[in-house]
Coordinates of C-alpha atoms and ligand atoms in Angstrom, one line a residue:
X15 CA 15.3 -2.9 -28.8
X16 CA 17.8 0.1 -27.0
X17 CA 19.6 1.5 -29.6
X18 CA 22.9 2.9 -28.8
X19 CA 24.1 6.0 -30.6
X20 CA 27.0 8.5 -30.0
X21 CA 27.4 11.3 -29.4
X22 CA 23.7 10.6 -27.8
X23 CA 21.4 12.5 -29.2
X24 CA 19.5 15.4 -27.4
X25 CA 15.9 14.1 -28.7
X26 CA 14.7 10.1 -29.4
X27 CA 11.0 10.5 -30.3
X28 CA 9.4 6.8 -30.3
X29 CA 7.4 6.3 -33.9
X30 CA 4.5 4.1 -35.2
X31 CA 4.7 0.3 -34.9
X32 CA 6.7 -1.8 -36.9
X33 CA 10.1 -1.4 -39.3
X34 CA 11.0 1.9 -41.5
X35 CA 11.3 1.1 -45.0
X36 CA 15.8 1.8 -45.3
X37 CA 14.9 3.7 -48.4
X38 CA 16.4 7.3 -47.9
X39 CA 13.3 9.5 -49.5
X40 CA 14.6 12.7 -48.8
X41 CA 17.7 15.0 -47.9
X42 CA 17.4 18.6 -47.7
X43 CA 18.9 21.5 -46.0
X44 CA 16.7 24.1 -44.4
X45 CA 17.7 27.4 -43.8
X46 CA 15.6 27.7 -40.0
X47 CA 17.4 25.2 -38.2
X48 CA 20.8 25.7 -36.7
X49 CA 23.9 25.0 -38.7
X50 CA 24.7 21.9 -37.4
X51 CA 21.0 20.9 -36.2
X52 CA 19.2 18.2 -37.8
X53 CA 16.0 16.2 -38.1
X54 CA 16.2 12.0 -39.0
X55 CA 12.8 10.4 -39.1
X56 CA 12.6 6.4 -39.7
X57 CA 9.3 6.3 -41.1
X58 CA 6.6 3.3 -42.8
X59 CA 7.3 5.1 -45.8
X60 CA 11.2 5.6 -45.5
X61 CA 13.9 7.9 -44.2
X62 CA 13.7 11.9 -44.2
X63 CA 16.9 13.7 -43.4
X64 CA 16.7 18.0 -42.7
X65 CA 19.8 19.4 -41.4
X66 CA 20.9 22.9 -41.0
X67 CA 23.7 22.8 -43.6
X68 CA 25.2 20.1 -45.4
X69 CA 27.3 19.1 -42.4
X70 CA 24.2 18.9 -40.7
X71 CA 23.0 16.4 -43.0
X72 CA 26.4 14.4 -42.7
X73 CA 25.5 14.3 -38.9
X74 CA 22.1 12.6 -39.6
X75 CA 23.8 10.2 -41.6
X76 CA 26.6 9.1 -39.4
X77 CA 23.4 8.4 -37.0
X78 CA 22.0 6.6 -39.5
X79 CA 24.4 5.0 -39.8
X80 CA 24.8 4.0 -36.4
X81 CA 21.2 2.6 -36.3
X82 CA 21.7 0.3 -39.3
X83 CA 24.6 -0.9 -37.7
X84 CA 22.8 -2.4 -35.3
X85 CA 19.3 -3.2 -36.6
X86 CA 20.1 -4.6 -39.9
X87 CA 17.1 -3.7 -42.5
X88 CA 14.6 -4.5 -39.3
X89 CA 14.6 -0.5 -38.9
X90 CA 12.8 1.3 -35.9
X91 CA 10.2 3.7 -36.4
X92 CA 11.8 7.1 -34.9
X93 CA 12.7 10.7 -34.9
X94 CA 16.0 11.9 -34.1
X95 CA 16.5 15.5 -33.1
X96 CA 19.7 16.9 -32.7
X97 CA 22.3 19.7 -32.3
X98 CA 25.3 20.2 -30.2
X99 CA 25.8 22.0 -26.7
X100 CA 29.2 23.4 -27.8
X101 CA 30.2 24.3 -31.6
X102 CA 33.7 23.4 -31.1
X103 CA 34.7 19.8 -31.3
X104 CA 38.3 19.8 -32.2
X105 CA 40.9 16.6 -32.2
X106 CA 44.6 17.2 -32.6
X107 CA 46.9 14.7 -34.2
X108 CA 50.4 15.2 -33.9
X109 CA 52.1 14.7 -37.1
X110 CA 55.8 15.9 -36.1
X111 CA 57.6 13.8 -33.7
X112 CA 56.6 10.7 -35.7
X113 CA 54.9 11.4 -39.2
X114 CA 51.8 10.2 -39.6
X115 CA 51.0 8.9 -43.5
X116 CA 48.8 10.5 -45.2
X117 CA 46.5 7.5 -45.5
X118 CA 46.5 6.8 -42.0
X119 CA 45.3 10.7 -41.4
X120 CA 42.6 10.1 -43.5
X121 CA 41.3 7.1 -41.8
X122 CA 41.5 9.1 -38.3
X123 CA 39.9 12.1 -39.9
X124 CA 37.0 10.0 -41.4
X125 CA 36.0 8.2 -37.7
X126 CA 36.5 11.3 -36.2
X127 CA 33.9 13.0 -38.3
X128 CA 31.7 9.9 -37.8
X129 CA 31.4 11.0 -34.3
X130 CA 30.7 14.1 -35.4
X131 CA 34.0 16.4 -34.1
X132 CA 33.9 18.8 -36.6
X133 CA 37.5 20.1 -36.3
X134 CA 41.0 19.0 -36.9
X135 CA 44.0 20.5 -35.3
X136 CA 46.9 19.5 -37.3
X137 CA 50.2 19.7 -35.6
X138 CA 53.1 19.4 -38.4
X139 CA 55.6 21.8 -36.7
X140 CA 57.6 20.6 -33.1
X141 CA 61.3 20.4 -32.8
X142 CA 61.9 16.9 -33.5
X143 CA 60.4 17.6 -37.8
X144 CA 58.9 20.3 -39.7
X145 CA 56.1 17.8 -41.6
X146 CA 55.2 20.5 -44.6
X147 CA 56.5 20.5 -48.0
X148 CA 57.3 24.8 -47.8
X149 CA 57.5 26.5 -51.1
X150 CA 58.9 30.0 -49.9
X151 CA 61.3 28.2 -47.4
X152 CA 62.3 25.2 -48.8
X153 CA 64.9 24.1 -46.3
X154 CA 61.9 23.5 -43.9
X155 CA 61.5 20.2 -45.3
X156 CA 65.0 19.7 -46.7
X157 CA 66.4 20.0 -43.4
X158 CA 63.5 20.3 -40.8
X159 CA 62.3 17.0 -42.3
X160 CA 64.9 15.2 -41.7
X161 CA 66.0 13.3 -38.1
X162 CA 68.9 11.1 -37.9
X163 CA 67.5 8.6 -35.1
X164 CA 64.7 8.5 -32.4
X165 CA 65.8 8.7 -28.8
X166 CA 63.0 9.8 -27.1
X167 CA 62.1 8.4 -23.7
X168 CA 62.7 4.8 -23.9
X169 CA 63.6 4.1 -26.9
X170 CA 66.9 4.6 -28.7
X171 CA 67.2 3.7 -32.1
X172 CA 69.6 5.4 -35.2
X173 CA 66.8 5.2 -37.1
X174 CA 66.3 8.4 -39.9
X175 CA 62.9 9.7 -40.2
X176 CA 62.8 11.6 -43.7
X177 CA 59.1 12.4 -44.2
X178 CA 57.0 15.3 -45.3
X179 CA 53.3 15.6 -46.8
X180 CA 53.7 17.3 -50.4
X181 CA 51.7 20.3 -51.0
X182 CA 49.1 18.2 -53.3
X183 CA 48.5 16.0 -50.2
X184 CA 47.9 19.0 -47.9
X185 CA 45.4 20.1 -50.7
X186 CA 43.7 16.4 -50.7
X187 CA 43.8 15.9 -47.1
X188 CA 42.7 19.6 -46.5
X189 CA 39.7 18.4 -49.4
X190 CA 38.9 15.5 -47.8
X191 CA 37.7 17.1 -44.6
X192 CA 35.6 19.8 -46.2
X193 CA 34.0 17.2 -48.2
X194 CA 33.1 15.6 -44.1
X195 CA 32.2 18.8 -42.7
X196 CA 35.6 18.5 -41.0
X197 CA 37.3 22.4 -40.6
X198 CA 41.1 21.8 -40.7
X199 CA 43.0 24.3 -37.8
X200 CA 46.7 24.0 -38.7
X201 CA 49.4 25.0 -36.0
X202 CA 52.9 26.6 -36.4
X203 CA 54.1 26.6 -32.9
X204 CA 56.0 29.9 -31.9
X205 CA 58.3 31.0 -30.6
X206 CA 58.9 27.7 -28.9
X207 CA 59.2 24.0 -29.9
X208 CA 61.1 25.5 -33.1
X209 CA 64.3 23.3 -33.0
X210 CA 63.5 21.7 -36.5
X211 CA 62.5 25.7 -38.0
X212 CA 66.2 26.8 -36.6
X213 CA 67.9 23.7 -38.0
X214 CA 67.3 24.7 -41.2
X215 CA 67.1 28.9 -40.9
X216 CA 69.1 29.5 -37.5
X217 CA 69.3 33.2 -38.4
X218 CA 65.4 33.6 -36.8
X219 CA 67.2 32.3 -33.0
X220 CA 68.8 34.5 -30.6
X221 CA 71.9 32.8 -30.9
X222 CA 71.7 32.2 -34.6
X223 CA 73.6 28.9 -33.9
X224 CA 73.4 26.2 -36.0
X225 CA 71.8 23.3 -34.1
X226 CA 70.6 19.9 -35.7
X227 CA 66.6 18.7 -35.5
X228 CA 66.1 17.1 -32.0
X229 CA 66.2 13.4 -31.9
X230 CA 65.1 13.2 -28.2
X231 CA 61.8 14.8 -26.4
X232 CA 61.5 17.7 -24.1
X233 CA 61.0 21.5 -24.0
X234 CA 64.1 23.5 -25.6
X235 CA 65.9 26.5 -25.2
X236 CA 66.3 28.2 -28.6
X237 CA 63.5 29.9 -29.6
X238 CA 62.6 32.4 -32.3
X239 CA 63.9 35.6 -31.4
X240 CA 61.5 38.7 -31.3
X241 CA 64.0 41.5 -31.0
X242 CA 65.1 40.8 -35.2
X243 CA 62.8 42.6 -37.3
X244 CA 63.5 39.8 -39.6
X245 CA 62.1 37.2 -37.5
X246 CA 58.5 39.1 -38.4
X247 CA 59.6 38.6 -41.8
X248 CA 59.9 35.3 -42.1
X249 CA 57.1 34.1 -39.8
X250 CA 54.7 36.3 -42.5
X251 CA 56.5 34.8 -45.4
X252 CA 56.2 31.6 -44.2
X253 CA 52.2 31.9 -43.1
X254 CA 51.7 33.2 -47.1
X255 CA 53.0 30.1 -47.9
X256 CA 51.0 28.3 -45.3
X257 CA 47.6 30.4 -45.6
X258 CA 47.5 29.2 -49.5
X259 CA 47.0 25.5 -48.1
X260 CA 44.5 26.2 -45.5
X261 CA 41.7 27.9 -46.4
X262 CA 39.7 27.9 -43.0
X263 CA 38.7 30.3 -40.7
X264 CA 41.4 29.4 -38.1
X265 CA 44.9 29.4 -37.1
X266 CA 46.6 28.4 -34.6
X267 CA 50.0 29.8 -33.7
X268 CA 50.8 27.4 -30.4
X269 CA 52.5 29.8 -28.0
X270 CA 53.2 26.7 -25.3
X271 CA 56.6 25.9 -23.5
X272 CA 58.6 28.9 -24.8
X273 CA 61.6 28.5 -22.1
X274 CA 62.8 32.3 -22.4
X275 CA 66.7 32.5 -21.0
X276 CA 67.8 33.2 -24.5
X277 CA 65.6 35.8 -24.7
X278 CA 66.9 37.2 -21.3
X279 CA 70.3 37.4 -22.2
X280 CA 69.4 38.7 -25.8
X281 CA 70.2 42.5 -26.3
X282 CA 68.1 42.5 -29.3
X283 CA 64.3 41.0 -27.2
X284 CA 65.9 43.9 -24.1
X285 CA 66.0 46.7 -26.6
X286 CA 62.4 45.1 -28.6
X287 CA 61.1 45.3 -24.5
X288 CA 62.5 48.5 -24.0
X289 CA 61.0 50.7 -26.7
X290 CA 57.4 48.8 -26.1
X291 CA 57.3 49.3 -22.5
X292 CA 57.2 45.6 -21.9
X293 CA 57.9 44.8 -18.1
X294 CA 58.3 41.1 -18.5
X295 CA 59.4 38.2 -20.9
X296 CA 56.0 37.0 -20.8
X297 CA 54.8 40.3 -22.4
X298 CA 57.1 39.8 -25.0
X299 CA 55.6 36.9 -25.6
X300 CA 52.5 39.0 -25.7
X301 CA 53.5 41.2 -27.8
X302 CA 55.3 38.6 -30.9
X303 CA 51.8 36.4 -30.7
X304 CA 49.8 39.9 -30.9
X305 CA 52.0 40.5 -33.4
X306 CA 51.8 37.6 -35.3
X307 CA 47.8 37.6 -34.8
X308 CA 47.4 41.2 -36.3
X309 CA 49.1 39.9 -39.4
X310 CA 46.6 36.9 -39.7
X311 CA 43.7 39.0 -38.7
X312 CA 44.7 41.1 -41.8
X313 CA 44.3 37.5 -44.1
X314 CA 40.9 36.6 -42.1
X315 CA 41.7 34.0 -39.9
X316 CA 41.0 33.8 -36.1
X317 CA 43.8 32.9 -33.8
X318 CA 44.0 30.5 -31.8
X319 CA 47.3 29.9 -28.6
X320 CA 47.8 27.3 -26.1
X321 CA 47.3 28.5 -22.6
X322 CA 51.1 29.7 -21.6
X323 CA 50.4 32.7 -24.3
X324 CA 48.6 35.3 -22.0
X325 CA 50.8 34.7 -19.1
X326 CA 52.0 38.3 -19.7
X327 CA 48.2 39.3 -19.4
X328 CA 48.9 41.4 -22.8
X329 CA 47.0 39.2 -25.5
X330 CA 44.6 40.4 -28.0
X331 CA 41.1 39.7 -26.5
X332 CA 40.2 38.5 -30.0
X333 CA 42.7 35.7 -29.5
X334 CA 41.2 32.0 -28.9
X335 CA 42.8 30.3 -25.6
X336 CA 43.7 26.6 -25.6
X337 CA 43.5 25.6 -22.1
X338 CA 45.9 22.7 -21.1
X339 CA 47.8 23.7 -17.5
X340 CA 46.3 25.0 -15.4
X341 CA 45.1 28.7 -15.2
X342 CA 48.6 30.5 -13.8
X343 CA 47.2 33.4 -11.9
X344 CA 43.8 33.5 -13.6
X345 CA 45.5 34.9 -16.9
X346 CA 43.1 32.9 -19.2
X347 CA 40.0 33.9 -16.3
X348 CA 41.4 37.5 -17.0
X349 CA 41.3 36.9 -21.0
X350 CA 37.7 36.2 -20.8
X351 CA 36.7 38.8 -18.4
X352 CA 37.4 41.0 -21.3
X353 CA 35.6 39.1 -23.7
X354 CA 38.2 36.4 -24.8
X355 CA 37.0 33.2 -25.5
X356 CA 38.4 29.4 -24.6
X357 CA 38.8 25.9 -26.0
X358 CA 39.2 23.3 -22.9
X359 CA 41.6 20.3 -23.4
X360 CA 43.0 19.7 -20.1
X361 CA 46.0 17.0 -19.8
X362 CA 44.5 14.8 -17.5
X363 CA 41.6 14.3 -19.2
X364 CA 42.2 15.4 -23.0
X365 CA 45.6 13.8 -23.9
X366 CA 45.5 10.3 -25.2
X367 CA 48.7 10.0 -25.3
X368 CA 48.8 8.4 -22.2
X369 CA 47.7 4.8 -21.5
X370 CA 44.3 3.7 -20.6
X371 CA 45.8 3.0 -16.9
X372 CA 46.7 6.7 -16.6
X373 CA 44.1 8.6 -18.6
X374 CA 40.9 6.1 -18.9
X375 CA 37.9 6.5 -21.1
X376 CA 35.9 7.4 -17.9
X377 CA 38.4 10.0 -17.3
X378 CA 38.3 11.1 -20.9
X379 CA 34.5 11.0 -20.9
X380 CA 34.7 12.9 -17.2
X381 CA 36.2 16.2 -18.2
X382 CA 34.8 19.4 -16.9
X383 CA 33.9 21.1 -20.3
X384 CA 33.1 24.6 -18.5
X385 CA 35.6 24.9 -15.6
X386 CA 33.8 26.6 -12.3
X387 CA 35.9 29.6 -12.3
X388 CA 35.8 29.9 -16.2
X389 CA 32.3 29.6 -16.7
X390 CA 31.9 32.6 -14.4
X391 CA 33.9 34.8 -16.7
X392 CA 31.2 34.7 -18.9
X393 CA 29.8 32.6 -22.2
X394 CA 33.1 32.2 -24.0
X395 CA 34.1 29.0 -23.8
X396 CA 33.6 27.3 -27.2
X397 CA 33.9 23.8 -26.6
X398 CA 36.5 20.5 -26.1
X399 CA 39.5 19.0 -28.1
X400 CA 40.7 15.6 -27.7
X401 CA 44.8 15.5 -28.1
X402 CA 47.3 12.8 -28.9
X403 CA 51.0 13.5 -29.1
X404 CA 53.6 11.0 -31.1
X405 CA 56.3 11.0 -28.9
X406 CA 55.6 7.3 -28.3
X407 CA 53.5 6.8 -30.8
X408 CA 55.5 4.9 -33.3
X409 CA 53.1 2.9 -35.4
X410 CA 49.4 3.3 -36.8
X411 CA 48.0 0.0 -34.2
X412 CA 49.4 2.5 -31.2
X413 CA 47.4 6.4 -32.7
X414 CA 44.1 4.1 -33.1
X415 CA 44.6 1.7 -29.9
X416 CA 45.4 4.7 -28.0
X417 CA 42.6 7.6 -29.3
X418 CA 39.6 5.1 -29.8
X419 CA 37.3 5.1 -28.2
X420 CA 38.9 7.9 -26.2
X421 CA 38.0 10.4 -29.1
X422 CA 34.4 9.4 -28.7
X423 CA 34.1 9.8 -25.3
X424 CA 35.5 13.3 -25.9
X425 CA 32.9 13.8 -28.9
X426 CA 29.8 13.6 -26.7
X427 CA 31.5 15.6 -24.2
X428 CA 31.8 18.2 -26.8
X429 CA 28.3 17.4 -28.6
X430 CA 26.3 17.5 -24.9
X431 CA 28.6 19.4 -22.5
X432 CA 27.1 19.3 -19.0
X433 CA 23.8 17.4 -20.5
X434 CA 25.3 13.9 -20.6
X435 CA 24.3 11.1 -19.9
X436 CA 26.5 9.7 -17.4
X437 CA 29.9 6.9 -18.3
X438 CA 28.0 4.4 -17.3
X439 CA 25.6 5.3 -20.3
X440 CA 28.7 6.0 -22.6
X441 CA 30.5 3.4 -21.8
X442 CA 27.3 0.3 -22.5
X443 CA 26.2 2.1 -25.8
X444 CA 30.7 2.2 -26.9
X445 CA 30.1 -1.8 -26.3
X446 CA 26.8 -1.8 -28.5
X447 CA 28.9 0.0 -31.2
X448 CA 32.0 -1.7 -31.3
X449 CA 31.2 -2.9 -35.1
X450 CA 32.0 0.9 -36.2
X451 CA 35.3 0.7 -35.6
X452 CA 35.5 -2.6 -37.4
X453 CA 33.7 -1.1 -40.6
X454 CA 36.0 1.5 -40.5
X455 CA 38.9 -1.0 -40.2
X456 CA 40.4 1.0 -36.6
X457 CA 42.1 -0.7 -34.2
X458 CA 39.9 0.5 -31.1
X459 CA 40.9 -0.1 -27.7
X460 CA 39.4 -3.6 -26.1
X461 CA 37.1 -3.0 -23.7
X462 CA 38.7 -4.8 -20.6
X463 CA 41.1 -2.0 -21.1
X464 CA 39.1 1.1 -21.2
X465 CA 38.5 1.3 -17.3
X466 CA 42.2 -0.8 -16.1
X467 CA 41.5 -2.3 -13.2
X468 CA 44.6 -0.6 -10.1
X469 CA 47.0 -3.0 -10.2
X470 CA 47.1 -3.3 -14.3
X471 CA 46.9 0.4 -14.3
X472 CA 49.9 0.8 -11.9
X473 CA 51.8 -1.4 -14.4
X474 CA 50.8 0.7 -17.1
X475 CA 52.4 3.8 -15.7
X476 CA 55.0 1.8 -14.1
X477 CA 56.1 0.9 -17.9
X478 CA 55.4 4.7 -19.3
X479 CA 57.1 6.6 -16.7
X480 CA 60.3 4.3 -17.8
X481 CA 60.5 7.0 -20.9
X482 CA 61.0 9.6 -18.4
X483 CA 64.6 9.3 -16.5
X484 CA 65.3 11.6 -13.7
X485 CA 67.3 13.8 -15.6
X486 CA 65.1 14.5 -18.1
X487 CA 62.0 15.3 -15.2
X488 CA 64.5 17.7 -13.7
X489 CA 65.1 19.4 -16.6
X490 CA 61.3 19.5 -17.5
X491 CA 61.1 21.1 -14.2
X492 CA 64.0 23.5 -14.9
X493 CA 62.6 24.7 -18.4
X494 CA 58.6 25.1 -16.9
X495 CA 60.2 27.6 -14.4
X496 CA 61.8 29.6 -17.2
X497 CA 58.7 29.5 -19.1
Ligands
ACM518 C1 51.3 21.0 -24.9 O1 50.9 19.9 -24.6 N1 52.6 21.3 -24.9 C2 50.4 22.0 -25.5
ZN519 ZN1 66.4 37.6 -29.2

């Protein structure tokens, strides 16, 4: 019998005749192998399971798993050996333009770690909600919580959403993925996509103007202003506050679609520009995320910025690029020449945001994990995230129908990089596993819709372009210019 398992495994070592007794003999963790190598053998005489740590273990489980899933107690006789191509396996769930409960995250973070991505980029902070209950700032969540109605694209409703996670459920959901071998990455995006930070402290704008949490979607003009000393303040107050709830490695301060024509017409960013000899709003941008990145290095962490950040070609080379545009002038190729590294998400293939019939599985499973003119710039690119955004997303049926299996295509991109086997490969051993997403109670997408066929793909995008009106593309356009 084939048996289908993904991520696929690097090595599938045929054993002796007959079943494996299903008893699990041993589990151990040995020090030689790689961190997140590890060693399965279905045996006469019962399972052994050797990983390099106890994630590594998890891993041989979850492909244990997989196995039983299909063959019952009638177990193969086989060794699995295993380890991924690229250490970084992140997915990102956006939490802030529609709240996400905290029960639902878990079930997402639990599959996801069942495929083995091993880190989880939690986006709580956009304009349309600040999603954290914030001790130092309590107005965050008072006010930045708090959206009366939900216009965005399509849909128009007067709706309130009123919804935070308390600091005990960042603690338990924060548990819960250390106790899966999951790494949580959290993100305040700055200086942009700040509306809900300024509705509730407008002082940290340029225009210190009052302005209500956005209701609708887009990229927007205030941003945090970098010419107030106090600005600093605040964003290091606030990460104290943050930094006690996330105990990782990683941070990541977003850095995307920062439209800067405040900042141009802000005596305050001219006179910060000025006295640091920065030529161009871009370098300022430089210069707040270096800024913002010296004060986390201080506390530990690793930073971690979406793409936009080193347009002004300033950034600390120690600072982790998200790429999701495309490379503007090289700047990210330029990082890495001097020994910055690079996570790929690109839109077209990374955001599953999108319906099947404009971002399929194929093209999800498709993604060029080391770009040509990347690659080149030497060994730093760490690996692949898998993204979905809530704009649209309005209910739990929609996040699962619309990231599974899309989030285990881009798992074994991540766990094999340029080793894979091919969608053809993927997609036959997806079908053979279909009963994981029923154990795990997930509303996976049905298989006649992984691949649309044109004409059901045209309607497809025909019915999601119908959340983006003219006016709003031309102002999309407008901002990216400004950018
Ligand atoms: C992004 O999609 N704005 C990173
Ligand atoms: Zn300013």
């Amino acid at each position: 019998m084939q048996i289908s398992m993904i991520p696929e495994p690097k090595k599938i070592l045929a054993g002796e005749e007959g079943y494996a007794d299903p008893a699990i003999r041993e589990k151990k963790v040995n020090p030689d192998m790689g961190g997140e190598e590890y060693r399965l053998q279905l045996k006469k005489d019962g399972i052994w399971i050797e990983g390099g740590s106890e994630t590594a273990c998890l891993y041989a489980e979850a492909t244990l798993e997989q196995i039983r899933l299909q063959c019952k107690d009638e177990l193969p006789c086989l060794t699995v050996e295993d380890g991924p191509e690229h250490s970084w396996r992140s997915f990102h769930i956006d939490c802030a333009r529609h709240f996400i409960p905290a029960e639902e995250l878990k079930k997402m973070i639990r599959m996801s770690a069942h495929f083995k991505l091993n880190k989880f980029h939690w986006h709580f902070s956009d304009d349309q909600g600040w999603r954290i209950e914030c001790k130092r700032f309590p107005l965050l969540h008072e006010i930045g919580a708090v959206r009366r109605g939900d216009h965005m694209g399509n849909y128009d409703s007067d709706e309130t959403e009123d919804r935070y996670y308390t600091r005990e459920q960042v603690r338990e959901i924060v548990a819960f993925c250390g106790e899966l071998g999951v790494e949580v990455i959290p993100e305040v995006d700055m200086p942009g996509h700040v509306t809900a930070v300024l509705a509730a402290y407008p002082q940290y704008g340029c225009r210190g103007e009052r302005i209500p949490v956005e209701t609708q979607a887009g990229i927007f003009r205030d941003i945090l202003c970098p010419g107030k000393e106090e600005t600093f303040a605040f964003i290091e107050q606030l990460l104290d506050d943050l930094l006690e709830l996330f105990p990782g490695n990683y941070f990541h301060i977003g850095g995307d679609e920062a439209p800067k024509e405040y900042w141009s017409s802000c005596p305050l960013c001219r006179k910060r520009m000025k006295e640091e000899g920065l030529e161009t709003l871009q370098q300022l941008q430089g210069y707040m995320e270096n800024r913002i990145t010296a004060y986390l290095k201080s506390k530990g962490r690793t930073v971690i910025v979406w793409n936009e950040a080193a347009y002004g070609g300033n950034l600390d080379p120690d600072t982790i690029v998200q790429l999701w545009t495309d490379d503007k002038e090289n700047r990210l190729g330029e990082h890495m020449e001097r020994g910055g590294r690079a996570v790929i998400s690109i839109v077209k293939n990374c955001y599953c945001d999108y319906p099947y019939g404009i971002t399929s599985l194929r093209d999800v499973y498709e993604l060029e994990d080391c770009p040509e003119g990347l690659a080149k710039a030497g060994n730093g690119i760490l690996g692949t995230e898998c993204l979905i955004w809530t704009e649209h997303v309005r209910d739990v049926k929609r996040l699962e129908t619309f990231c599974w299996p899309r989030f285990a295509a881009s798992a074994e991109v991540g766990w094999r990089g340029q080793d894979r086997s091919g969608y053809l490969s993927f997609e036959a051993r997806m079908k053979a596993l279909l009963p994981v997403f029923e154990k795990y109670g997930i509303h996976a997408e049905k298989v006649s819709g992984w691949v649309p066929a044109q004409e059901e793909a045209d309607r497809q995008k025909a019915e999601f372009e119908k959340n983006f009106s003219a006016e709003d593309r031309q102002e999309v356009e407008k901002m990216q210019e400004i950018i």
